[in-house]
XYZ file of C-alpha atoms in Angstrom:
81
model
C 79.835 153.448 114.000
C 77.174 152.527 111.677
C 74.387 150.330 113.454
C 73.674 147.038 111.748
C 69.927 147.575 112.934
C 67.418 150.784 112.989
C 68.024 152.261 116.186
C 65.069 154.279 115.500
C 62.433 151.172 115.380
C 59.892 151.365 117.868
C 60.300 149.352 121.206
C 58.333 146.329 121.342
C 57.769 144.942 125.095
C 58.631 141.373 125.712
C 58.131 138.746 128.637
C 61.723 137.491 130.036
C 62.411 135.118 132.765
C 65.474 136.066 135.095
C 67.017 134.668 138.113
C 65.174 136.503 141.022
C 68.217 137.129 143.051
C 70.066 138.760 139.767
C 67.047 140.813 139.221
C 66.863 142.112 142.851
C 70.541 143.082 142.935
C 70.217 144.537 139.409
C 67.242 146.687 140.824
C 69.126 147.717 143.894
C 72.063 148.956 141.638
C 69.597 150.631 139.703
C 70.461 148.774 136.373
C 68.502 149.575 133.270
C 67.373 146.013 132.230
C 65.851 147.257 128.924
C 69.247 149.100 127.932
C 71.361 146.060 129.512
C 69.868 143.516 127.324
C 69.639 145.577 124.207
C 73.542 146.139 124.464
C 74.237 142.521 125.152
C 71.748 141.519 122.203
C 73.619 144.050 119.798
C 77.067 142.329 120.855
C 75.924 138.915 120.406
C 73.842 139.572 117.217
C 76.838 141.458 115.677
C 79.163 138.345 116.559
C 76.948 135.802 115.348
C 76.364 137.862 112.101
C 80.172 138.288 111.525
C 80.748 134.272 112.072
C 77.721 133.781 109.569
C 79.543 136.063 107.281
C 82.786 134.403 107.446
C 81.354 131.157 106.822
C 79.309 132.336 103.769
C 82.142 133.826 102.185
C 85.004 131.083 103.399
C 85.910 130.041 99.745
C 86.603 133.436 98.531
C 88.634 134.304 101.535
C 90.786 131.147 100.964
C 90.865 131.787 97.642
C 92.033 135.374 97.788
C 94.657 134.200 100.524
C 96.199 131.753 98.212
C 96.296 134.450 95.489
C 98.132 136.775 97.936
C 100.377 133.943 98.928
C 101.435 133.061 95.553
C 101.682 136.477 93.777
C 101.518 139.039 96.507
C 99.475 142.033 96.449
C 99.222 144.852 93.797
C 100.910 147.292 96.159
C 103.969 145.373 97.074
C 105.988 147.537 94.479
C 104.225 150.755 95.691
C 105.137 150.501 99.434
C 107.897 152.355 101.053
C 107.660 150.343 104.113
């Protein structure tokens, strides 16, 4: 799968505030906070970008769907199923 960001980009230190009990439990379980945050952010950013793309292309998608509904698709006569 192609990443939508540069996975080789330099790491940047940041400050975050986390519930102290949750942090203690994560440390106890040897959970890598940086990797966990990066994975969660990857999923969230990807989901938000999909939502944004859909919103930006809503009219084109609706227009295409209407065309398909009215006329079918090019390969309708070529399919064997």
